[in-house]
GROMACS .gro file of C-alpha atoms in nm:
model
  362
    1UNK     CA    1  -5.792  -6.144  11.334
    2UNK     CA    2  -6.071  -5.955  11.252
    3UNK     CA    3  -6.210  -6.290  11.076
    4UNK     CA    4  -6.157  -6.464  11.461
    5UNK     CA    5  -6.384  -6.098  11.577
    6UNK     CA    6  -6.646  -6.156  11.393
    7UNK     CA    7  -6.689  -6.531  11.491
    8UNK     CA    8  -6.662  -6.455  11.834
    9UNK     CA    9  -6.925  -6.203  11.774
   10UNK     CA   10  -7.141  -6.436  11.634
   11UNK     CA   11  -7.054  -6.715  11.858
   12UNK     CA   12  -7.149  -6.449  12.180
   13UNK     CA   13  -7.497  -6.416  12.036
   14UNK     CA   14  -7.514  -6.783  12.083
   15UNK     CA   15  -7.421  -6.822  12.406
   16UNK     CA   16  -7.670  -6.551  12.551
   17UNK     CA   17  -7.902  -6.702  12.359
   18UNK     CA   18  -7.822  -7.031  12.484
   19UNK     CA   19  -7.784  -6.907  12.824
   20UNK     CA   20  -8.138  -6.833  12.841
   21UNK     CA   21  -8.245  -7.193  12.840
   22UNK     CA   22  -7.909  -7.315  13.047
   23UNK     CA   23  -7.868  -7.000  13.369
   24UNK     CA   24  -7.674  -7.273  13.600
   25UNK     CA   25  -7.412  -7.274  13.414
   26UNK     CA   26  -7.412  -6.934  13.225
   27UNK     CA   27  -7.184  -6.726  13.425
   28UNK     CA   28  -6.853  -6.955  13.373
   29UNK     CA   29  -6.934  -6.897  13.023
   30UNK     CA   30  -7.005  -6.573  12.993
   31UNK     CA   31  -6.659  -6.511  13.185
   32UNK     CA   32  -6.508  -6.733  12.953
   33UNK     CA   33  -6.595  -6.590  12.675
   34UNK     CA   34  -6.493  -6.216  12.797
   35UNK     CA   35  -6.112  -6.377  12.839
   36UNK     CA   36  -6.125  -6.495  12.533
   37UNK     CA   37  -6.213  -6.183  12.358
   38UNK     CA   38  -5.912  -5.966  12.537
   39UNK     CA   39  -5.655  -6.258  12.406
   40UNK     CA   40  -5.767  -6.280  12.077
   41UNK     CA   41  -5.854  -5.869  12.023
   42UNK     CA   42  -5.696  -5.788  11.691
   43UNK     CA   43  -5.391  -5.526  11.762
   44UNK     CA   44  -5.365  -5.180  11.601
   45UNK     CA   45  -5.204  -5.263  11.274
   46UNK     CA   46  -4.819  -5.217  11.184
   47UNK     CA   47  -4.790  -5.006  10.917
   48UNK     CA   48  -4.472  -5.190  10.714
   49UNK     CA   49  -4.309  -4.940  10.473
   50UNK     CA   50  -4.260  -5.064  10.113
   51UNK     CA   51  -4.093  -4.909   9.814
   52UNK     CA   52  -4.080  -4.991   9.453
   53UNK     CA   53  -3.774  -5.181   9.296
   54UNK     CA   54  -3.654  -4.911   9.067
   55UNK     CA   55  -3.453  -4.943   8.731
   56UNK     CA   56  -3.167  -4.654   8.673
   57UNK     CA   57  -2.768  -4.610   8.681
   58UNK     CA   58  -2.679  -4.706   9.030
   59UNK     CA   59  -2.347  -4.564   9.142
   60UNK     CA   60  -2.057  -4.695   9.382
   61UNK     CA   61  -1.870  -4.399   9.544
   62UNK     CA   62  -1.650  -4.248   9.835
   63UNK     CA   63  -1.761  -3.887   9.980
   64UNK     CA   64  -1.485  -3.650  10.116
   65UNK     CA   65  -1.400  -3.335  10.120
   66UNK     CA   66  -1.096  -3.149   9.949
   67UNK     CA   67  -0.938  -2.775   9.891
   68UNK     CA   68  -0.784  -2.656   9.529
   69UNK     CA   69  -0.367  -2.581   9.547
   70UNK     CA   70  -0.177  -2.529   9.255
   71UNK     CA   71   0.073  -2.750   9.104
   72UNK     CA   72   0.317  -2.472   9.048
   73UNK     CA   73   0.373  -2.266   9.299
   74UNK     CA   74   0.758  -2.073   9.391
   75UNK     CA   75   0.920  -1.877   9.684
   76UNK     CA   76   1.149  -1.604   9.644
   77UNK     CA   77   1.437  -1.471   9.857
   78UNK     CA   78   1.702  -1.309   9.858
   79UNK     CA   79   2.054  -1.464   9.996
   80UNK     CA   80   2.114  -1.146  10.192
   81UNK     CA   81   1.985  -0.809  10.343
   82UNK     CA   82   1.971  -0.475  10.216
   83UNK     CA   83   1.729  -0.178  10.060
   84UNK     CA   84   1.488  -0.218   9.818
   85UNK     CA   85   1.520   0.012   9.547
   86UNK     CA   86   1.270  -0.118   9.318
   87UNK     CA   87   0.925  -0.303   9.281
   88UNK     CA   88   0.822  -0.391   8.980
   89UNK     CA   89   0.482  -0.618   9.060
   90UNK     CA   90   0.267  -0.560   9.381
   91UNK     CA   91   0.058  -0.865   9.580
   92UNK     CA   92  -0.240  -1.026   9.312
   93UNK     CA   93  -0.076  -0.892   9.041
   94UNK     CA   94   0.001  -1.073   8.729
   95UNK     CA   95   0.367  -1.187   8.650
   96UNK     CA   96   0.531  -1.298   8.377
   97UNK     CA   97   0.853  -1.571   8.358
   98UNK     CA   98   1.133  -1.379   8.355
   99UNK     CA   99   0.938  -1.065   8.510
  100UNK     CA  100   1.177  -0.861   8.749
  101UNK     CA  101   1.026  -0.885   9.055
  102UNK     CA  102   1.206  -0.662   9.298
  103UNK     CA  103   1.518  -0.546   9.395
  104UNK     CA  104   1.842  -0.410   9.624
  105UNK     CA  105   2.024  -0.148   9.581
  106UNK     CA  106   2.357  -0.249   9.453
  107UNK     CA  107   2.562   0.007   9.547
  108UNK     CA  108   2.714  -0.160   9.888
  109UNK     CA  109   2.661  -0.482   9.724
  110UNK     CA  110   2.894  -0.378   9.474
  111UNK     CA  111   3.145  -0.271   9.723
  112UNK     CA  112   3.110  -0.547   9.944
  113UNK     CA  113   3.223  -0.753   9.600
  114UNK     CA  114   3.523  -0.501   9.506
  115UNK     CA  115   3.689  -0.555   9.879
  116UNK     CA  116   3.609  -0.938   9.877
  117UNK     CA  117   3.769  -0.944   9.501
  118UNK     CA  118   4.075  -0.734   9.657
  119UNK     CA  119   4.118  -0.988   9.941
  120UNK     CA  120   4.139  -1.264   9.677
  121UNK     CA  121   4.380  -1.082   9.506
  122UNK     CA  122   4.640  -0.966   9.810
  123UNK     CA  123   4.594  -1.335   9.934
  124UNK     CA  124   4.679  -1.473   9.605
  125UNK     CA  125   4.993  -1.308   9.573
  126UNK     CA  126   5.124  -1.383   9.893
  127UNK     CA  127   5.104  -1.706   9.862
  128UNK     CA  128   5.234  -1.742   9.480
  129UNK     CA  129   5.549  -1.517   9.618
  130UNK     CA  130   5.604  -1.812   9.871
  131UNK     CA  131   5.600  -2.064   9.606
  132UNK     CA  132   5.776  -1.860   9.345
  133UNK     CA  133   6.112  -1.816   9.652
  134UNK     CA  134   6.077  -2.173   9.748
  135UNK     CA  135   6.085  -2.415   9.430
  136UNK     CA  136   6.322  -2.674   9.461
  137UNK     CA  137   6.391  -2.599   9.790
  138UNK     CA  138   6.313  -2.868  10.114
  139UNK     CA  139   6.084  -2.656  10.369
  140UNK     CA  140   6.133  -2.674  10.702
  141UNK     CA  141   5.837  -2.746  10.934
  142UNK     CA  142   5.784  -2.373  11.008
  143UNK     CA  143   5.759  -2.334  10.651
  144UNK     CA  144   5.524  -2.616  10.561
  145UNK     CA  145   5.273  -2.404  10.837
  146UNK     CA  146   5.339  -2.094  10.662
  147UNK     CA  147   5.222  -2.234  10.326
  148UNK     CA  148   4.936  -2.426  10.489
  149UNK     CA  149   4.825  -2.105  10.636
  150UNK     CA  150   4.857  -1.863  10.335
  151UNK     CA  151   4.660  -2.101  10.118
  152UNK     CA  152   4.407  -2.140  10.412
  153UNK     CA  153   4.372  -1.755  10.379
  154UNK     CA  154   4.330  -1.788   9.960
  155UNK     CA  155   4.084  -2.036   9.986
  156UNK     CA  156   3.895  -1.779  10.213
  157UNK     CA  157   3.925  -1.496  10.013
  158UNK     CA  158   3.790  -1.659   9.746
  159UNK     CA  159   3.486  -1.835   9.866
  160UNK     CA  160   3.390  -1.513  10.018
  161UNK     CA  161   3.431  -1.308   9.665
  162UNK     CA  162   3.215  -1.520   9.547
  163UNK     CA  163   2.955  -1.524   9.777
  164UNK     CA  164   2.996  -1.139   9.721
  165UNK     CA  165   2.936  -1.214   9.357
  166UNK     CA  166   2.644  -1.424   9.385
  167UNK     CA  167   2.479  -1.181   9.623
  168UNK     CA  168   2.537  -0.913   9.418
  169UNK     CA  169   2.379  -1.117   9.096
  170UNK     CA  170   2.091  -1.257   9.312
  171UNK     CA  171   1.995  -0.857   9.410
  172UNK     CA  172   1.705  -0.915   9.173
  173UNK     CA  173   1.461  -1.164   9.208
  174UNK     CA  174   1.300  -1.277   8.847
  175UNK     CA  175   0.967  -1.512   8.809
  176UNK     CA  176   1.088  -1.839   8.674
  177UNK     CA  177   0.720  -1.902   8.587
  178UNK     CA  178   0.399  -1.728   8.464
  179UNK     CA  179   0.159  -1.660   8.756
  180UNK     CA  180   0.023  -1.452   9.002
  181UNK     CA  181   0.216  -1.256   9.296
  182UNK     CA  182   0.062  -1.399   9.585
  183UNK     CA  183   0.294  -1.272   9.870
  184UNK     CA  184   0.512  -0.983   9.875
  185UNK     CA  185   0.716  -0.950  10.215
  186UNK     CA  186   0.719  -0.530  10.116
  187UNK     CA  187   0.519  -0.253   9.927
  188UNK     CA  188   0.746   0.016   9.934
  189UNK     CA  189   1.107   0.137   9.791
  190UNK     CA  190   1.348   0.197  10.025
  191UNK     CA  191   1.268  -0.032  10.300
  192UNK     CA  192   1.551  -0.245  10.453
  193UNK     CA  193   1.479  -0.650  10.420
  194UNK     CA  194   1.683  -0.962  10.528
  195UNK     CA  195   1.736  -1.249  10.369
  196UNK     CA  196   1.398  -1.401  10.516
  197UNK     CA  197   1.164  -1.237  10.337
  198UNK     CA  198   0.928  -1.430  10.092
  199UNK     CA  199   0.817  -1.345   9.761
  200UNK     CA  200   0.548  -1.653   9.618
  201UNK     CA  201   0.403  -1.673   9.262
  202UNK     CA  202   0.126  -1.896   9.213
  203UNK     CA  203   0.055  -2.055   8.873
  204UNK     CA  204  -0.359  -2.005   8.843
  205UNK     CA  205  -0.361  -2.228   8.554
  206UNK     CA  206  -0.234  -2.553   8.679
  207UNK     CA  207  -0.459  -2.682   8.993
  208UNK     CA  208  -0.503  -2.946   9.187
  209UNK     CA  209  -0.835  -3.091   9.390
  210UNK     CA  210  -0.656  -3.214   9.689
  211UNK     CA  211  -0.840  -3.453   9.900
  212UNK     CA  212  -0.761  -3.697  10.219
  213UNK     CA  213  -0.856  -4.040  10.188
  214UNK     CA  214  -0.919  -4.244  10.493
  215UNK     CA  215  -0.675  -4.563  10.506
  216UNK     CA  216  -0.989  -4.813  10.489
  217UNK     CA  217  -1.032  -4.666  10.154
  218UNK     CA  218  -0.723  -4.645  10.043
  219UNK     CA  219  -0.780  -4.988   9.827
  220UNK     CA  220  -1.088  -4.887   9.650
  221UNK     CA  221  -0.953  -4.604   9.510
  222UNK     CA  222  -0.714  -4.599   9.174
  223UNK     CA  223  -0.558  -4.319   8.969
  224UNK     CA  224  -0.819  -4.258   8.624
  225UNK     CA  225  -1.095  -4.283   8.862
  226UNK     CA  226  -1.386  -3.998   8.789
  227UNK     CA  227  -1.460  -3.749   9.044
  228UNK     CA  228  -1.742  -3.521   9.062
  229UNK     CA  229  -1.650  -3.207   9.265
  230UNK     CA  230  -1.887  -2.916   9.426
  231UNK     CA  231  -1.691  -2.616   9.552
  232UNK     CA  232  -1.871  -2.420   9.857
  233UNK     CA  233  -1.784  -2.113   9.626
  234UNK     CA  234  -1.987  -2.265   9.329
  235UNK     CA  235  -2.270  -2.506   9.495
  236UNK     CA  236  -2.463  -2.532   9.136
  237UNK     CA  237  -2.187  -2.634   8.969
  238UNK     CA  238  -2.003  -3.009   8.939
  239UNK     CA  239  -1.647  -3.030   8.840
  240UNK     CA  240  -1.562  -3.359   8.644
  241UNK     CA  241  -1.193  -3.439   8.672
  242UNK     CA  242  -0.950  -3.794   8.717
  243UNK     CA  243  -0.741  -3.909   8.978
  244UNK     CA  244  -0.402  -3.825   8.882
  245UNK     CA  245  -0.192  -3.936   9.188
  246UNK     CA  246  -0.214  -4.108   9.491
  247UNK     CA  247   0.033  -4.055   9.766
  248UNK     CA  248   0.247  -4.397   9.873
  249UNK     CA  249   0.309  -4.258  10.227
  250UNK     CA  250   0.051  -4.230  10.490
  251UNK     CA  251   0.014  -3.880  10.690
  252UNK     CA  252  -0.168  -3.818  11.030
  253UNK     CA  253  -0.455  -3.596  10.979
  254UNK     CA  254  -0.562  -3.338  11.238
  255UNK     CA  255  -0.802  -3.573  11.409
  256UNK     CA  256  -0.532  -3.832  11.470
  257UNK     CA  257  -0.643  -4.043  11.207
  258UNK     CA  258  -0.417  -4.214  10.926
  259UNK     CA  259  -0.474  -4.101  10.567
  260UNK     CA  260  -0.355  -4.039  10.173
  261UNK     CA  261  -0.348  -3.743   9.990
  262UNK     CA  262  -0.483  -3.788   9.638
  263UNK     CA  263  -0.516  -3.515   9.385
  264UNK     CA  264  -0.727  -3.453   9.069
  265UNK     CA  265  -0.629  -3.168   8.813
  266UNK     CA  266  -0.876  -2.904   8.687
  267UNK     CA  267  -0.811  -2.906   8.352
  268UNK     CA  268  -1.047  -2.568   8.327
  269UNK     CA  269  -0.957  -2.246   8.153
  270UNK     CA  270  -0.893  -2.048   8.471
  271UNK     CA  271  -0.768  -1.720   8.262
  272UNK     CA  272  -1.051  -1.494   8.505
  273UNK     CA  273  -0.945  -1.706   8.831
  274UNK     CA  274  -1.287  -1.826   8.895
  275UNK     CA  275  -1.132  -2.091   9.078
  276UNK     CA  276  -0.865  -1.994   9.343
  277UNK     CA  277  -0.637  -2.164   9.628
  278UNK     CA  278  -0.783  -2.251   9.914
  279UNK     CA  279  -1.147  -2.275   9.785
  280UNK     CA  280  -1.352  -2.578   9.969
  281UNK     CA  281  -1.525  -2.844   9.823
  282UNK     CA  282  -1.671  -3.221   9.862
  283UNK     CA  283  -1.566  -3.476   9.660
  284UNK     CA  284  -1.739  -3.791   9.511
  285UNK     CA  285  -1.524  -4.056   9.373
  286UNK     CA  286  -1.686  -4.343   9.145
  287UNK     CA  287  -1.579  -4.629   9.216
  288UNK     CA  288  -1.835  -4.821   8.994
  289UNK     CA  289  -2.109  -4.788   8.812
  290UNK     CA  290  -2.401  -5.009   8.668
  291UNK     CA  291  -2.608  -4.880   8.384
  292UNK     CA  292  -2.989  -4.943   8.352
  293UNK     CA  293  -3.003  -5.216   8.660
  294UNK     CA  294  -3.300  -5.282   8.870
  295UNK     CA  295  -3.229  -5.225   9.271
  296UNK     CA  296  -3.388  -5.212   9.616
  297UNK     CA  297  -3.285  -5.090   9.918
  298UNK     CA  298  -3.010  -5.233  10.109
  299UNK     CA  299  -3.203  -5.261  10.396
  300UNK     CA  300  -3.467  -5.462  10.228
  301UNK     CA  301  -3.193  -5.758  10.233
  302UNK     CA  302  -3.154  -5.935  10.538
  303UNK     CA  303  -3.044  -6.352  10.633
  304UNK     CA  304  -2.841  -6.417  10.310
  305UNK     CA  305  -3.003  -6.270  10.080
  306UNK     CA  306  -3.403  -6.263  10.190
  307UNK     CA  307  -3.653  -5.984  10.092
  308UNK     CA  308  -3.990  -5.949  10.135
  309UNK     CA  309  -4.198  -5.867   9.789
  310UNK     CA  310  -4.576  -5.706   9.917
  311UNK     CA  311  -4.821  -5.925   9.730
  312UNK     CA  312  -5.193  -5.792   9.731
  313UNK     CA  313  -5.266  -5.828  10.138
  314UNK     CA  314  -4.929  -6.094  10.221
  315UNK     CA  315  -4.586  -6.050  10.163
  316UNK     CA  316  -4.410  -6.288   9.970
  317UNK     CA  317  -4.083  -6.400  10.085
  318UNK     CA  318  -3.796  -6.410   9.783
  319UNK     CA  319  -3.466  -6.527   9.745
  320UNK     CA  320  -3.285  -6.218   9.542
  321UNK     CA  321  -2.975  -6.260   9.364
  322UNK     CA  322  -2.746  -5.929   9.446
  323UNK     CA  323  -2.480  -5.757   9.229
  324UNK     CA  324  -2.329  -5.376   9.287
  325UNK     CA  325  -2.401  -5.219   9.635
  326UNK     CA  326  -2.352  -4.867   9.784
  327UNK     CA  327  -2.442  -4.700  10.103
  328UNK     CA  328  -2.797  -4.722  10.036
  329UNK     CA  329  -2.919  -4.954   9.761
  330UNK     CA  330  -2.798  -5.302   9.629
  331UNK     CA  331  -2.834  -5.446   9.260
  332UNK     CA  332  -3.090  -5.710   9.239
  333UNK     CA  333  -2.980  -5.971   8.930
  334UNK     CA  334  -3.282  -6.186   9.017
  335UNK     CA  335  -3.547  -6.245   9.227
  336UNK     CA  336  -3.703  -5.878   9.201
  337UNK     CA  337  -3.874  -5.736   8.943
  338UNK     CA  338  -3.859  -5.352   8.821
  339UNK     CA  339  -4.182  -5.156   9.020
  340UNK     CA  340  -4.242  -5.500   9.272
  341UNK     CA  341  -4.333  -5.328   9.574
  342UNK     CA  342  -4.073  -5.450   9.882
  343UNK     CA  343  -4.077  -5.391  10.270
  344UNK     CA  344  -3.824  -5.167  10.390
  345UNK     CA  345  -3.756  -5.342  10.716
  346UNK     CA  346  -3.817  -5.694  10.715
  347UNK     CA  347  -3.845  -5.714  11.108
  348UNK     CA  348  -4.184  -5.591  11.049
  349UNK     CA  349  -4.320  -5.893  10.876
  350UNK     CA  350  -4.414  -6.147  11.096
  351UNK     CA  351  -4.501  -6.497  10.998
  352UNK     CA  352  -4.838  -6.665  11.082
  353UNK     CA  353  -4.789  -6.935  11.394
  354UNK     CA  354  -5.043  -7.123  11.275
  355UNK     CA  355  -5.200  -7.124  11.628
  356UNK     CA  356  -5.607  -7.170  11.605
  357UNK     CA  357  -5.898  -7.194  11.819
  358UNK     CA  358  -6.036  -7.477  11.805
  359UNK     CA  359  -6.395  -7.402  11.849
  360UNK     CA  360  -6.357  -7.151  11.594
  361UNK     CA  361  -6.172  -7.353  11.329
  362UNK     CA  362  -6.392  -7.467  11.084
   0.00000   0.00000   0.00000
């Protein structure tokens, strides 16, 4: 364009010059010319964006986010009411397996047991002095309902002793694992409970990354797979850990959608419980990776596999050979060369038309 400027430059010098010696017919050329030079004005310039191919690891990978739970983690209660008459470990403290937790008081406990075991015993009787007056003997029917209902009334009396029994052994609650008292329904001695109330110990040491996988994903992603984790709590600092499982059944997360919950254990020393239950964090799964390969931007590549390469003033237009791809960049197997400068967005490039004046063609 600026090429066809200059010639028309030159070429208006000639006309004035000519029109001089020719004034009949100078005006129609002179308005000629003017037309021609508001067609054929060069346009401000496009400014197309390039960026050199580059040569690094280029990675493959799902973002989501995910919260820590703990593998281990047991409730408490008791199988019926009464008064606590001892606490031995208060909410965040440390437990032990076999730790006593907390307990009743066993004194009506122990005499709800004595009556239940006395009811066993006055039922048993009766009903073995039925059997022991009627052997060898044909009952009559009123008989038969008599036995029927006294061993009705021992079977009673005896799943109620030991309900009694059990209650009476379950009046302390022990930690089954080593962990940390996370709920406590009470503080204080004393206080009357039913059998609702929760007791939880958490095992610190054993946690899961838990995470939510869209279904569209779901195929990509296998257990062994790396992922990098950043907790909210700790933004400087990457967790490494492997997929360990990956649920079979889909859930419906709170936004309606359909997902699967995969988890990742940190394998960490947690013994000062930097890292807690509940803590936030985003995930990055690899799903592949390519060492030391030369890529572009994805959005270099457009009409199967076309990219522009910026050569001096033109743009050359290459046919590139593409291998791993993420959200942003592609691998370029050939066609591309490491620090080859290519246009962003191809739409910017515009071919020549090979339209030309033909008074100014030379």
């Amino acid at each position: 364009m600026k090429q066809q400027l200059i010639k028309l430059l030159k070429l208006t010098q000639k006309i004035f010059k000519w029109a001089k010696f020719h004034k009949k017919i100078s005006l129609p050329l002179v308005i000629s010319l003017i037309i021609l030079i508001i067609i054929f004005k060069p346009k401000n310039a496009v400014i197309i964006a390039t960026q050199p191919a580059m040569q690094s690891d280029l990675i493959k990978s799902i973002s989501i986010t995910g919260t820590i739970e703990s593998q281990n983690s047991v409730n408490l209660t008791f199988q019926s009411g009464g008064t606590i008459n001892y606490i031995g470990a208060n909410e965040g403290d440390t437990v032990y397996r076999g730790q006593a937790i907390v307990s009743l008081d066993k004194q009506k406990l122990e005499a709800t047991f004595r009556q239940a075991e006395q009811d066993f015993t006055a039922a048993k009787a009766a009903s073995e002095q039925y059997y022991s007056s009627h052997t060898n003997a044909t009952e009559s029917y009123d008989e038969k309902v008599k036995r029927t209902s006294l061993d009705a009334i021992q079977n009673k009396a005896y799943d109620q002793m030991k309900r009694a029994e059990k209650d009476l052994t379950d009046s302390v609650l022990y930690s089954p694992i080593d962990g940390i008292l996370t709920k406590a329904g009470l503080k204080n001695v004393g206080v009357n409970i039913t059998a609702t109330t929760a007791f939880t110990i958490t095992d610190s040491n054993s946690l899961d990354f838990k995470m939510d996988i869209d279904e569209a994903d779901i195929g990509s992603v296998k257990t062994g797979q790396n992922v990098n984790i950043i907790l909210d709590a700790y933004p400087n600092e990457t967790l490494k850990v492997k997929i360990d499982s990956i649920d079979f059944v889909t859930h419906t997360t709170s936004t309606g959608g359909d997902a699967y919950t995969i988890k990742g254990n940190l394998t960490t020393d947690n013994k000062d419980y930097k890292y807690r239950v509940g803590m936030n964090g985003n995930a990055e799964i690899i799903l592949d990776r390519r060492k030391d390969v030369v890529y572009i931007s994805l959005s270099s590549v457009f009409d199967n596999n076309k990219a522009y390469v910026k050569k001096g003033n033109k743009f050359e237009l290459r046919t590139v050979k593409v291998g791993l791809e993420n959200d942003t960049d592609v691998e370029v197997l050939s066609g591309v060369e490491k620090n080859e400068e290519v246009v962003l967005d191809p739409t910017l490039v515009k071919p020549q038309k090979g339209f030309r004046i033909p008074f100014l063609a030379k």
